[in-house]
Amino acid sequence: MLLAIDVGNTQTVLGIYRGERLAHMWRVATNKAHTGDELRLKLCGLMQAEGLSRDMIRGVALASVVPALTLRWQDASRAEFGREPYVCTASTAGSLFRTNYANPAEIGADRVADAVAAQALYGTPVVVVDFGTATNIEVVDENGMFAGGIIAPGLETGANALFSHASRLAAIDLVDPRTAIGGSTEQAVQAGIVYGEADRVDGLVRRVFAQLGYEATVVATGGLASRVAPLSSTIDRVDPELTLQGLRMLFESHEDTVER
């Protein structure tokens, strides 16, 4: 089995693959202060709850946008499984990730994994909208090249900024208010934030289409995708495990070169 780890700024998603099938997935809060030992303990607890043992893991694939935790997850992998993890970057992705980006080292590991999986699963051209701490839009053109993308504040990031700066507005659930004209302060805020996110994504995707000169399949992923995608007119598919799938594909393409 393969352990895939996607470390984001707010949440870390872990998945266990049996071949191409995702057998287990966990979403936990990212704590940038955690040591390698603390990460091991958290991981062991999750695995033991599902009856999984360390000797079942044949490899580890890691995507991280938190440099300090990249190193600590590498330490945890070596200590727990005796394996060097495959670490996803634009350069380690090899032929699965082609780009003319001016500085590929700037491209986040999650963006690389998303682009790899989207192209393999949905063909080209394809656009990925990843709803996380940031809302990332990744563009793979009709030639299979990563053309670049858009990075904007995420749904909850924007909401938290509003709540922290507007003393009379309390935090609310970010759900569909089912009305564009709020009949209460809660509905008004939900309409502004939730509908605003869906319409912002639609507007940005249409700008992408206009620049490309053609439309593309649009795939949503990330922890908040299921809330926004039904309200969007441009999103075609929702794939919660897209980033993990990309990590699986990248690991398998590099399995012979990953140090044991």
Tab-separated table of N, CA and C in Angstrom, residues 82-230:
chain	number	residue	atom	x	y	z
A	82	GLY	N	10.908	3.227	7.615
A	82	GLY	CA	12.231	2.921	7.089
A	82	GLY	C	12.332	3.215	5.603
A	83	ARG	N	11.570	4.205	5.141
A	83	ARG	CA	11.535	4.520	3.706
A	83	ARG	C	11.730	6.010	3.479
A	84	GLU	N	12.462	6.303	2.419
A	84	GLU	CA	12.607	7.686	1.980
A	84	GLU	C	11.384	8.035	1.144
A	85	PRO	N	10.648	9.086	1.496
A	85	PRO	CA	9.454	9.407	0.719
A	85	PRO	C	9.802	10.050	-0.624
A	86	TYR	N	8.903	9.860	-1.581
A	86	TYR	CA	8.982	10.637	-2.811
A	86	TYR	C	8.409	12.011	-2.486
A	87	VAL	N	9.159	13.067	-2.759
A	87	VAL	CA	8.724	14.429	-2.475
A	87	VAL	C	8.389	15.116	-3.795
A	88	CYS	N	7.150	15.513	-3.938
A	88	CYS	CA	6.654	16.102	-5.175
A	88	CYS	C	7.129	17.542	-5.332
A	89	THR	N	7.742	17.840	-6.469
A	89	THR	CA	8.056	19.205	-6.891
A	89	THR	C	7.926	19.235	-8.408
A	90	ALA	N	8.013	20.422	-8.983
A	90	ALA	CA	7.952	20.531	-10.437
A	90	ALA	C	9.115	19.786	-11.088
A	91	SER	N	10.276	19.775	-10.430
A	91	SER	CA	11.439	19.104	-11.011
A	91	SER	C	11.393	17.592	-10.819
A	92	THR	N	10.920	17.119	-9.652
A	92	THR	CA	10.889	15.668	-9.435
A	92	THR	C	9.752	15.000	-10.199
A	93	ALA	N	8.780	15.798	-10.683
A	93	ALA	CA	7.664	15.226	-11.449
A	93	ALA	C	8.107	14.712	-12.813
A	94	GLY	N	9.224	15.199	-13.309
A	94	GLY	CA	9.762	14.702	-14.569
A	94	GLY	C	8.831	14.932	-15.752
A	95	SER	N	8.714	13.918	-16.589
A	95	SER	CA	7.956	14.058	-17.837
A	95	SER	C	6.451	14.151	-17.625
A	96	LEU	N	5.962	13.820	-16.423
A	96	LEU	CA	4.525	13.921	-16.166
A	96	LEU	C	4.060	15.369	-16.007
A	97	PHE	N	5.005	16.278	-15.835
A	97	PHE	CA	4.647	17.683	-15.628
A	97	PHE	C	5.517	18.538	-16.526
A	98	ARG	N	4.924	19.035	-17.603
A	98	ARG	CA	5.651	19.871	-18.557
A	98	ARG	C	5.143	21.309	-18.445
A	99	THR	N	6.075	22.254	-18.432
A	99	THR	CA	5.679	23.653	-18.279
A	99	THR	C	6.712	24.575	-18.892
A	100	ASN	N	6.244	25.745	-19.309
A	100	ASN	CA	7.129	26.823	-19.737
A	100	ASN	C	7.202	27.911	-18.681
A	101	TYR	N	6.752	27.601	-17.477
A	101	TYR	CA	6.751	28.549	-16.357
A	101	TYR	C	8.147	29.130	-16.201
A	102	ALA	N	8.220	30.433	-15.970
A	102	ALA	CA	9.522	31.100	-15.901
A	102	ALA	C	10.412	30.513	-14.800
A	103	ASN	N	9.812	30.214	-13.644
A	103	ASN	CA	10.567	29.636	-12.537
A	103	ASN	C	9.776	28.477	-11.950
A	104	PRO	N	9.945	27.267	-12.485
A	104	PRO	CA	9.149	26.127	-12.009
A	104	PRO	C	9.280	25.856	-10.517
A	105	ALA	N	10.382	26.268	-9.906
A	105	ALA	CA	10.576	26.032	-8.474
A	105	ALA	C	9.536	26.772	-7.637
A	106	GLU	N	8.903	27.799	-8.224
A	106	GLU	CA	7.873	28.551	-7.506
A	106	GLU	C	6.558	27.788	-7.405
A	107	ILE	N	6.357	26.796	-8.254
A	107	ILE	CA	5.057	26.129	-8.342
A	107	ILE	C	4.878	25.206	-7.142
A	108	GLY	N	3.811	25.405	-6.389
A	108	GLY	CA	3.560	24.588	-5.204
A	108	GLY	C	3.358	23.126	-5.549
A	109	ALA	N	3.743	22.260	-4.622
A	109	ALA	CA	3.655	20.816	-4.858
A	109	ALA	C	2.218	20.375	-5.100
A	110	ASP	N	1.257	20.995	-4.408
A	110	ASP	CA	-0.139	20.629	-4.614
A	110	ASP	C	-0.602	20.986	-6.017
A	111	ARG	N	-0.106	22.103	-6.551
A	111	ARG	CA	-0.461	22.511	-7.912
A	111	ARG	C	0.097	21.528	-8.934
A	112	VAL	N	1.306	21.038	-8.681
A	112	VAL	CA	1.915	20.055	-9.573
A	112	VAL	C	1.105	18.760	-9.568
A	113	ALA	N	0.792	18.260	-8.375
A	113	ALA	CA	0.041	17.002	-8.263
A	113	ALA	C	-1.339	17.126	-8.882
A	114	ASP	N	-2.007	18.260	-8.659
A	114	ASP	CA	-3.331	18.481	-9.254
A	114	ASP	C	-3.263	18.428	-10.773
A	115	ALA	N	-2.274	19.108	-11.339
A	115	ALA	CA	-2.158	19.169	-12.797
A	115	ALA	C	-1.868	17.790	-13.384
A	116	VAL	N	-1.014	17.030	-12.728
A	116	VAL	CA	-0.676	15.680	-13.202
A	116	VAL	C	-1.909	14.786	-13.205
A	117	ALA	N	-2.651	14.785	-12.100
A	117	ALA	CA	-3.833	13.925	-11.998
A	117	ALA	C	-4.927	14.365	-12.955
A	118	ALA	N	-5.167	15.667	-13.053
A	118	ALA	CA	-6.246	16.163	-13.908
A	118	ALA	C	-6.006	15.800	-15.363
A	119	GLN	N	-4.777	15.956	-15.794
A	119	GLN	CA	-4.462	15.623	-17.188
A	119	GLN	C	-4.640	14.136	-17.445
A	120	ALA	N	-4.194	13.304	-16.499
A	120	ALA	CA	-4.290	11.854	-16.683
A	120	ALA	C	-5.733	11.367	-16.635
A	121	LEU	N	-6.546	11.961	-15.759
A	121	LEU	CA	-7.906	11.469	-15.537
A	121	LEU	C	-8.949	12.112	-16.449
A	122	TYR	N	-8.721	13.365	-16.843
A	122	TYR	CA	-9.757	14.106	-17.573
A	122	TYR	C	-9.293	14.603	-18.938
A	123	GLY	N	-8.035	14.331	-19.286
A	123	GLY	CA	-7.538	14.753	-20.584
A	123	GLY	C	-7.180	16.221	-20.619
A	124	THR	N	-6.824	16.695	-21.807
A	124	THR	CA	-6.470	18.097	-21.980
A	124	THR	C	-7.322	18.698	-23.091
A	125	PRO	N	-7.572	20.005	-23.009
A	125	PRO	CA	-7.187	20.935	-21.952
A	125	PRO	C	-8.021	20.724	-20.694
A	126	VAL	N	-7.466	21.111	-19.560
A	126	VAL	CA	-8.180	20.935	-18.295
A	126	VAL	C	-7.802	22.061	-17.337
A	127	VAL	N	-8.768	22.476	-16.553
A	127	VAL	CA	-8.560	23.511	-15.540
A	127	VAL	C	-8.941	22.914	-14.193
A	128	VAL	N	-8.089	23.102	-13.199
A	128	VAL	CA	-8.361	22.638	-11.834
A	128	VAL	C	-8.631	23.838	-10.945
A	129	VAL	N	-9.693	23.762	-10.162
A	129	VAL	CA	-9.969	24.770	-9.132
A	129	VAL	C	-9.840	24.071	-7.785
A	130	ASP	N	-8.821	24.436	-7.032
A	130	ASP	CA	-8.527	23.792	-5.756
A	130	ASP	C	-8.903	24.744	-4.630
A	131	PHE	N	-9.977	24.374	-3.894
A	131	PHE	CA	-10.496	25.228	-2.827
A	131	PHE	C	-9.829	24.872	-1.508
A	132	GLY	N	-8.891	25.683	-1.078
A	132	GLY	CA	-8.213	25.461	0.191
A	132	GLY	C	-7.980	26.778	0.897
A	133	THR	N	-6.850	26.894	1.599
A	133	THR	CA	-6.493	28.158	2.228
A	133	THR	C	-6.474	29.264	1.180
A	134	ALA	N	-5.934	28.929	0.023
A	134	ALA	CA	-6.057	29.756	-1.173
A	134	ALA	C	-6.957	29.019	-2.155
A	135	THR	N	-7.616	29.760	-3.028
A	135	THR	CA	-8.313	29.145	-4.149
A	135	THR	C	-7.355	29.206	-5.331
A	136	ASN	N	-6.828	28.048	-5.695
A	136	ASN	CA	-5.872	27.951	-6.801
A	136	ASN	C	-6.588	27.503	-8.065
A	137	ILE	N	-6.284	28.132	-9.172
A	137	ILE	CA	-6.782	27.696	-10.472
A	137	ILE	C	-5.568	27.336	-11.313
A	138	GLU	N	-5.513	26.085	-11.755
A	138	GLU	CA	-4.380	25.589	-12.541
A	138	GLU	C	-4.846	25.307	-13.965
A	139	VAL	N	-4.032	25.636	-14.934
A	139	VAL	CA	-4.412	25.516	-16.337
A	139	VAL	C	-3.419	24.620	-17.071
A	140	VAL	N	-3.938	23.530	-17.636
A	140	VAL	CA	-3.149	22.672	-18.526
A	140	VAL	C	-3.741	22.842	-19.917
A	141	ASP	N	-2.939	23.287	-20.866
A	141	ASP	CA	-3.476	23.633	-22.177
A	141	ASP	C	-3.682	22.403	-23.054
A	142	GLU	N	-4.132	22.626	-24.284
A	142	GLU	CA	-4.467	21.517	-25.173
A	142	GLU	C	-3.256	20.691	-25.576
A	143	ASN	N	-2.054	21.221	-25.360
A	143	ASN	CA	-0.830	20.491	-25.669
A	143	ASN	C	-0.252	19.772	-24.458
A	144	GLY	N	-0.994	19.805	-23.333
A	144	GLY	CA	-0.528	19.128	-22.133
A	144	GLY	C	0.518	19.895	-21.356
A	145	MET	N	0.644	21.191	-21.626
A	145	MET	CA	1.596	22.029	-20.903
A	145	MET	C	0.901	22.745	-19.756
A	146	PHE	N	1.547	22.768	-18.603
A	146	PHE	CA	1.056	23.577	-17.495
A	146	PHE	C	1.321	25.030	-17.855
A	147	ALA	N	0.240	25.764	-18.143
A	147	ALA	CA	0.378	27.131	-18.626
A	147	ALA	C	0.537	28.144	-17.504
A	148	GLY	N	0.133	27.768	-16.305
A	148	GLY	CA	0.150	28.680	-15.174
A	148	GLY	C	-1.188	28.655	-14.471
A	149	GLY	N	-1.519	29.727	-13.802
A	149	GLY	CA	-2.792	29.711	-13.100
A	149	GLY	C	-3.066	30.976	-12.333
A	150	ILE	N	-3.944	30.864	-11.366
A	150	ILE	CA	-4.419	31.990	-10.563
A	150	ILE	C	-4.408	31.557	-9.103
A	151	ILE	N	-3.980	32.456	-8.228
A	151	ILE	CA	-4.008	32.196	-6.789
A	151	ILE	C	-4.754	33.346	-6.124
A	152	ALA	N	-5.818	33.014	-5.412
A	152	ALA	CA	-6.654	34.013	-4.744
A	152	ALA	C	-6.898	33.577	-3.303
A	153	PRO	N	-7.294	34.488	-2.422
A	153	PRO	CA	-7.640	34.083	-1.050
A	153	PRO	C	-8.759	33.041	-1.066
A	154	GLY	N	-8.644	32.046	-0.219
A	154	GLY	CA	-9.648	30.993	-0.163
A	154	GLY	C	-10.940	31.461	0.493
A	155	LEU	N	-11.953	30.623	0.371
A	155	LEU	CA	-13.273	30.940	0.902
A	155	LEU	C	-13.219	31.257	2.394
A	156	GLU	N	-12.647	30.356	3.184
A	156	GLU	CA	-12.590	30.568	4.629
A	156	GLU	C	-11.589	31.653	5.000
A	157	THR	N	-10.516	31.794	4.210
A	157	THR	CA	-9.531	32.841	4.474
A	157	THR	C	-10.174	34.216	4.362
A	158	GLY	N	-10.938	34.407	3.292
A	158	GLY	CA	-11.634	35.677	3.118
A	158	GLY	C	-12.682	35.902	4.192
A	159	ALA	N	-13.414	34.841	4.530
A	159	ALA	CA	-14.446	34.967	5.562
A	159	ALA	C	-13.831	35.334	6.909
A	160	ASN	N	-12.732	34.685	7.256
A	160	ASN	CA	-12.091	34.976	8.543
A	160	ASN	C	-11.580	36.410	8.599
A	161	ALA	N	-11.090	36.904	7.473
A	161	ALA	CA	-10.640	38.297	7.429
A	161	ALA	C	-11.813	39.244	7.678
A	162	LEU	N	-12.963	38.940	7.072
A	162	LEU	CA	-14.148	39.772	7.273
A	162	LEU	C	-14.581	39.755	8.734
A	163	PHE	N	-14.677	38.548	9.312
A	163	PHE	CA	-15.158	38.441	10.691
A	163	PHE	C	-14.211	39.107	11.688
A	164	SER	N	-12.914	39.066	11.393
A	164	SER	CA	-11.952	39.637	12.329
A	164	SER	C	-11.894	41.160	12.254
A	165	HIS	N	-12.325	41.729	11.124
A	165	HIS	CA	-12.246	43.173	10.961
A	165	HIS	C	-13.591	43.875	11.122
A	166	ALA	N	-14.682	43.121	11.095
A	166	ALA	CA	-16.017	43.718	11.260
A	166	ALA	C	-16.583	43.256	12.598
A	167	SER	N	-16.498	44.109	13.600
A	167	SER	CA	-16.797	43.691	14.970
A	167	SER	C	-18.253	43.281	15.171
A	168	ARG	N	-19.161	43.757	14.317
A	168	ARG	CA	-20.569	43.422	14.506
A	168	ARG	C	-20.975	42.161	13.732
A	169	LEU	N	-20.047	41.590	12.977
A	169	LEU	CA	-20.359	40.379	12.211
A	169	LEU	C	-19.745	39.173	12.901
A	170	ALA	N	-20.590	38.247	13.310
A	170	ALA	CA	-20.113	37.018	13.947
A	170	ALA	C	-19.878	35.948	12.891
A	171	ALA	N	-18.970	35.033	13.185
A	171	ALA	CA	-18.706	33.927	12.271
A	171	ALA	C	-19.977	33.098	12.072
A	172	ILE	N	-20.194	32.661	10.842
A	172	ILE	CA	-21.386	31.885	10.502
A	172	ILE	C	-20.980	30.672	9.681
A	173	ASP	N	-21.911	29.744	9.497
A	173	ASP	CA	-21.666	28.609	8.625
A	173	ASP	C	-21.671	29.072	7.171
A	174	LEU	N	-20.664	28.648	6.417
A	174	LEU	CA	-20.553	29.054	5.014
A	174	LEU	C	-21.310	28.049	4.147
A	175	VAL	N	-22.620	28.227	4.102
A	175	VAL	CA	-23.493	27.338	3.330
A	175	VAL	C	-24.343	28.183	2.389
A	176	ASP	N	-25.006	27.505	1.451
A	176	ASP	CA	-25.876	28.165	0.482
A	176	ASP	C	-27.068	28.790	1.201
A	177	PRO	N	-27.232	30.126	1.154
A	177	PRO	CA	-28.372	30.757	1.833
A	177	PRO	C	-29.669	30.621	1.039
A	178	ARG	N	-29.567	30.158	-0.205
A	178	ARG	CA	-30.719	29.963	-1.099
A	178	ARG	C	-31.465	31.268	-1.382
A	179	THR	N	-30.780	32.351	-1.253
A	179	THR	CA	-31.338	33.644	-1.633
A	179	THR	C	-30.184	34.593	-1.897
A	180	ALA	N	-30.280	35.361	-2.983
A	180	ALA	CA	-29.234	36.335	-3.276
A	180	ALA	C	-29.431	37.613	-2.475
A	181	ILE	N	-30.666	37.839	-2.040
A	181	ILE	CA	-30.965	39.025	-1.237
A	181	ILE	C	-31.217	38.556	0.189
A	182	GLY	N	-30.238	38.742	1.030
A	182	GLY	CA	-30.340	38.229	2.395
A	182	GLY	C	-31.422	38.910	3.190
A	183	GLY	N	-32.289	38.105	3.805
A	183	GLY	CA	-33.337	38.634	4.655
A	183	GLY	C	-32.900	38.784	6.092
A	184	SER	N	-31.646	38.450	6.356
A	184	SER	CA	-31.043	38.607	7.681
A	184	SER	C	-29.565	38.876	7.466
A	185	THR	N	-28.887	39.323	8.508
A	185	THR	CA	-27.449	39.563	8.393
A	185	THR	C	-26.725	38.272	8.042
A	186	GLU	N	-27.164	37.159	8.654
A	186	GLU	CA	-26.522	35.878	8.364
A	186	GLU	C	-26.650	35.522	6.886
A	187	GLN	N	-27.866	35.635	6.339
A	187	GLN	CA	-28.060	35.335	4.924
A	187	GLN	C	-27.279	36.291	4.031
A	188	ALA	N	-27.231	37.550	4.405
A	188	ALA	CA	-26.513	38.535	3.603
A	188	ALA	C	-25.029	38.198	3.525
A	189	VAL	N	-24.455	37.796	4.636
A	189	VAL	CA	-23.046	37.428	4.661
A	189	VAL	C	-22.817	36.140	3.868
A	190	GLN	N	-23.694	35.162	4.043
A	190	GLN	CA	-23.557	33.912	3.289
A	190	GLN	C	-23.640	34.164	1.789
A	191	ALA	N	-24.586	35.012	1.372
A	191	ALA	CA	-24.711	35.319	-0.047
A	191	ALA	C	-23.445	35.979	-0.572
A	192	GLY	N	-22.918	36.913	0.196
A	192	GLY	CA	-21.718	37.612	-0.235
A	192	GLY	C	-20.508	36.712	-0.327
A	193	ILE	N	-20.348	35.832	0.652
A	193	ILE	CA	-19.149	35.000	0.697
A	193	ILE	C	-19.290	33.770	-0.211
A	194	VAL	N	-20.367	33.015	-0.057
A	194	VAL	CA	-20.509	31.759	-0.781
A	194	VAL	C	-20.821	32.004	-2.260
A	195	TYR	N	-21.838	32.807	-2.548
A	195	TYR	CA	-22.131	33.127	-3.943
A	195	TYR	C	-20.987	33.941	-4.564
A	196	GLY	N	-20.391	34.799	-3.742
A	196	GLY	CA	-19.268	35.577	-4.245
A	196	GLY	C	-18.115	34.695	-4.690
A	197	GLU	N	-17.855	33.629	-3.936
A	197	GLU	CA	-16.772	32.709	-4.318
A	197	GLU	C	-17.107	31.982	-5.611
A	198	ALA	N	-18.352	31.489	-5.717
A	198	ALA	CA	-18.752	30.780	-6.942
A	198	ALA	C	-18.668	31.695	-8.155
A	199	ASP	N	-19.148	32.928	-8.016
A	199	ASP	CA	-19.142	33.849	-9.153
A	199	ASP	C	-17.733	34.325	-9.478
A	200	ARG	N	-16.899	34.469	-8.455
A	200	ARG	CA	-15.503	34.840	-8.718
A	200	ARG	C	-14.806	33.752	-9.522
A	201	VAL	N	-14.999	32.500	-9.107
A	201	VAL	CA	-14.389	31.389	-9.843
A	201	VAL	C	-14.897	31.355	-11.278
A	202	ASP	N	-16.212	31.496	-11.456
A	202	ASP	CA	-16.767	31.472	-12.814
A	202	ASP	C	-16.184	32.589	-13.668
A	203	GLY	N	-16.067	33.766	-13.099
A	203	GLY	CA	-15.504	34.881	-13.843
A	203	GLY	C	-14.054	34.650	-14.222
A	204	LEU	N	-13.273	34.119	-13.291
A	204	LEU	CA	-11.862	33.852	-13.575
A	204	LEU	C	-11.706	32.739	-14.602
A	205	VAL	N	-12.522	31.688	-14.484
A	205	VAL	CA	-12.448	30.597	-15.456
A	205	VAL	C	-12.796	31.103	-16.859
A	206	ARG	N	-13.792	31.950	-16.953
A	206	ARG	CA	-14.151	32.497	-18.275
A	206	ARG	C	-13.011	33.353	-18.845
A	207	ARG	N	-12.298	34.069	-17.990
A	207	ARG	CA	-11.129	34.815	-18.449
A	207	ARG	C	-10.046	33.863	-18.955
A	208	VAL	N	-9.880	32.739	-18.267
A	208	VAL	CA	-8.919	31.722	-18.718
A	208	VAL	C	-9.312	31.196	-20.098
A	209	PHE	N	-10.588	30.866	-20.263
A	209	PHE	CA	-11.069	30.375	-21.565
A	209	PHE	C	-10.807	31.408	-22.657
A	210	ALA	N	-11.075	32.668	-22.346
A	210	ALA	CA	-10.893	33.721	-23.341
A	210	ALA	C	-9.425	33.845	-23.748
A	211	GLN	N	-8.519	33.708	-22.773
A	211	GLN	CA	-7.095	33.816	-23.091
A	211	GLN	C	-6.605	32.595	-23.864
A	212	LEU	N	-7.096	31.420	-23.490
A	212	LEU	CA	-6.703	30.210	-24.219
A	212	LEU	C	-7.242	30.212	-25.646
A	213	GLY	N	-8.443	30.761	-25.806
A	213	GLY	CA	-9.111	30.722	-27.101
A	213	GLY	C	-9.994	29.507	-27.260
A	214	TYR	N	-10.192	28.756	-26.193
A	214	TYR	CA	-11.058	27.579	-26.207
A	214	TYR	C	-11.429	27.239	-24.775
A	215	GLU	N	-12.498	26.432	-24.623
A	215	GLU	CA	-12.923	26.015	-23.294
A	215	GLU	C	-12.232	24.712	-22.899
A	216	ALA	N	-12.357	24.355	-21.634
A	216	ALA	CA	-11.703	23.163	-21.107
A	216	ALA	C	-12.585	22.548	-20.034
A	217	THR	N	-12.345	21.272	-19.750
A	217	THR	CA	-12.996	20.635	-18.607
A	217	THR	C	-12.498	21.300	-17.331
A	218	VAL	N	-13.417	21.589	-16.424
A	218	VAL	CA	-13.056	22.243	-15.160
A	218	VAL	C	-13.354	21.273	-14.020
A	219	VAL	N	-12.317	20.970	-13.237
A	219	VAL	CA	-12.423	20.011	-12.139
A	219	VAL	C	-12.164	20.730	-10.827
A	220	ALA	N	-13.049	20.555	-9.864
A	220	ALA	CA	-12.894	21.161	-8.546
A	220	ALA	C	-12.386	20.124	-7.557
A	221	THR	N	-11.510	20.560	-6.668
A	221	THR	CA	-11.014	19.693	-5.601
A	221	THR	C	-10.774	20.551	-4.369
A	222	GLY	N	-10.319	19.927	-3.290
A	222	GLY	CA	-10.084	20.658	-2.051
A	222	GLY	C	-11.242	20.513	-1.086
A	223	GLY	N	-10.990	20.854	0.170
A	223	GLY	CA	-11.955	20.614	1.232
A	223	GLY	C	-13.268	21.348	1.081
A	224	LEU	N	-13.283	22.471	0.367
A	224	LEU	CA	-14.504	23.267	0.236
A	224	LEU	C	-15.155	23.125	-1.133
A	225	ALA	N	-14.641	22.238	-1.962
A	225	ALA	CA	-15.164	22.106	-3.321
A	225	ALA	C	-16.639	21.728	-3.348
A	226	SER	N	-17.044	20.835	-2.453
A	226	SER	CA	-18.427	20.360	-2.472
A	226	SER	C	-19.421	21.461	-2.115
A	227	ARG	N	-18.972	22.509	-1.433
A	227	ARG	CA	-19.872	23.611	-1.076
A	227	ARG	C	-20.054	24.585	-2.242
A	228	VAL	N	-18.986	24.811	-2.990
A	228	VAL	CA	-19.016	25.844	-4.020
A	228	VAL	C	-19.406	25.300	-5.386
A	229	ALA	N	-18.942	24.103	-5.723
A	229	ALA	CA	-19.144	23.573	-7.071
A	229	ALA	C	-20.606	23.547	-7.509
A	230	PRO	N	-21.563	23.154	-6.647
A	230	PRO	CA	-22.958	23.135	-7.100
A	230	PRO	C	-23.501	24.512	-7.471
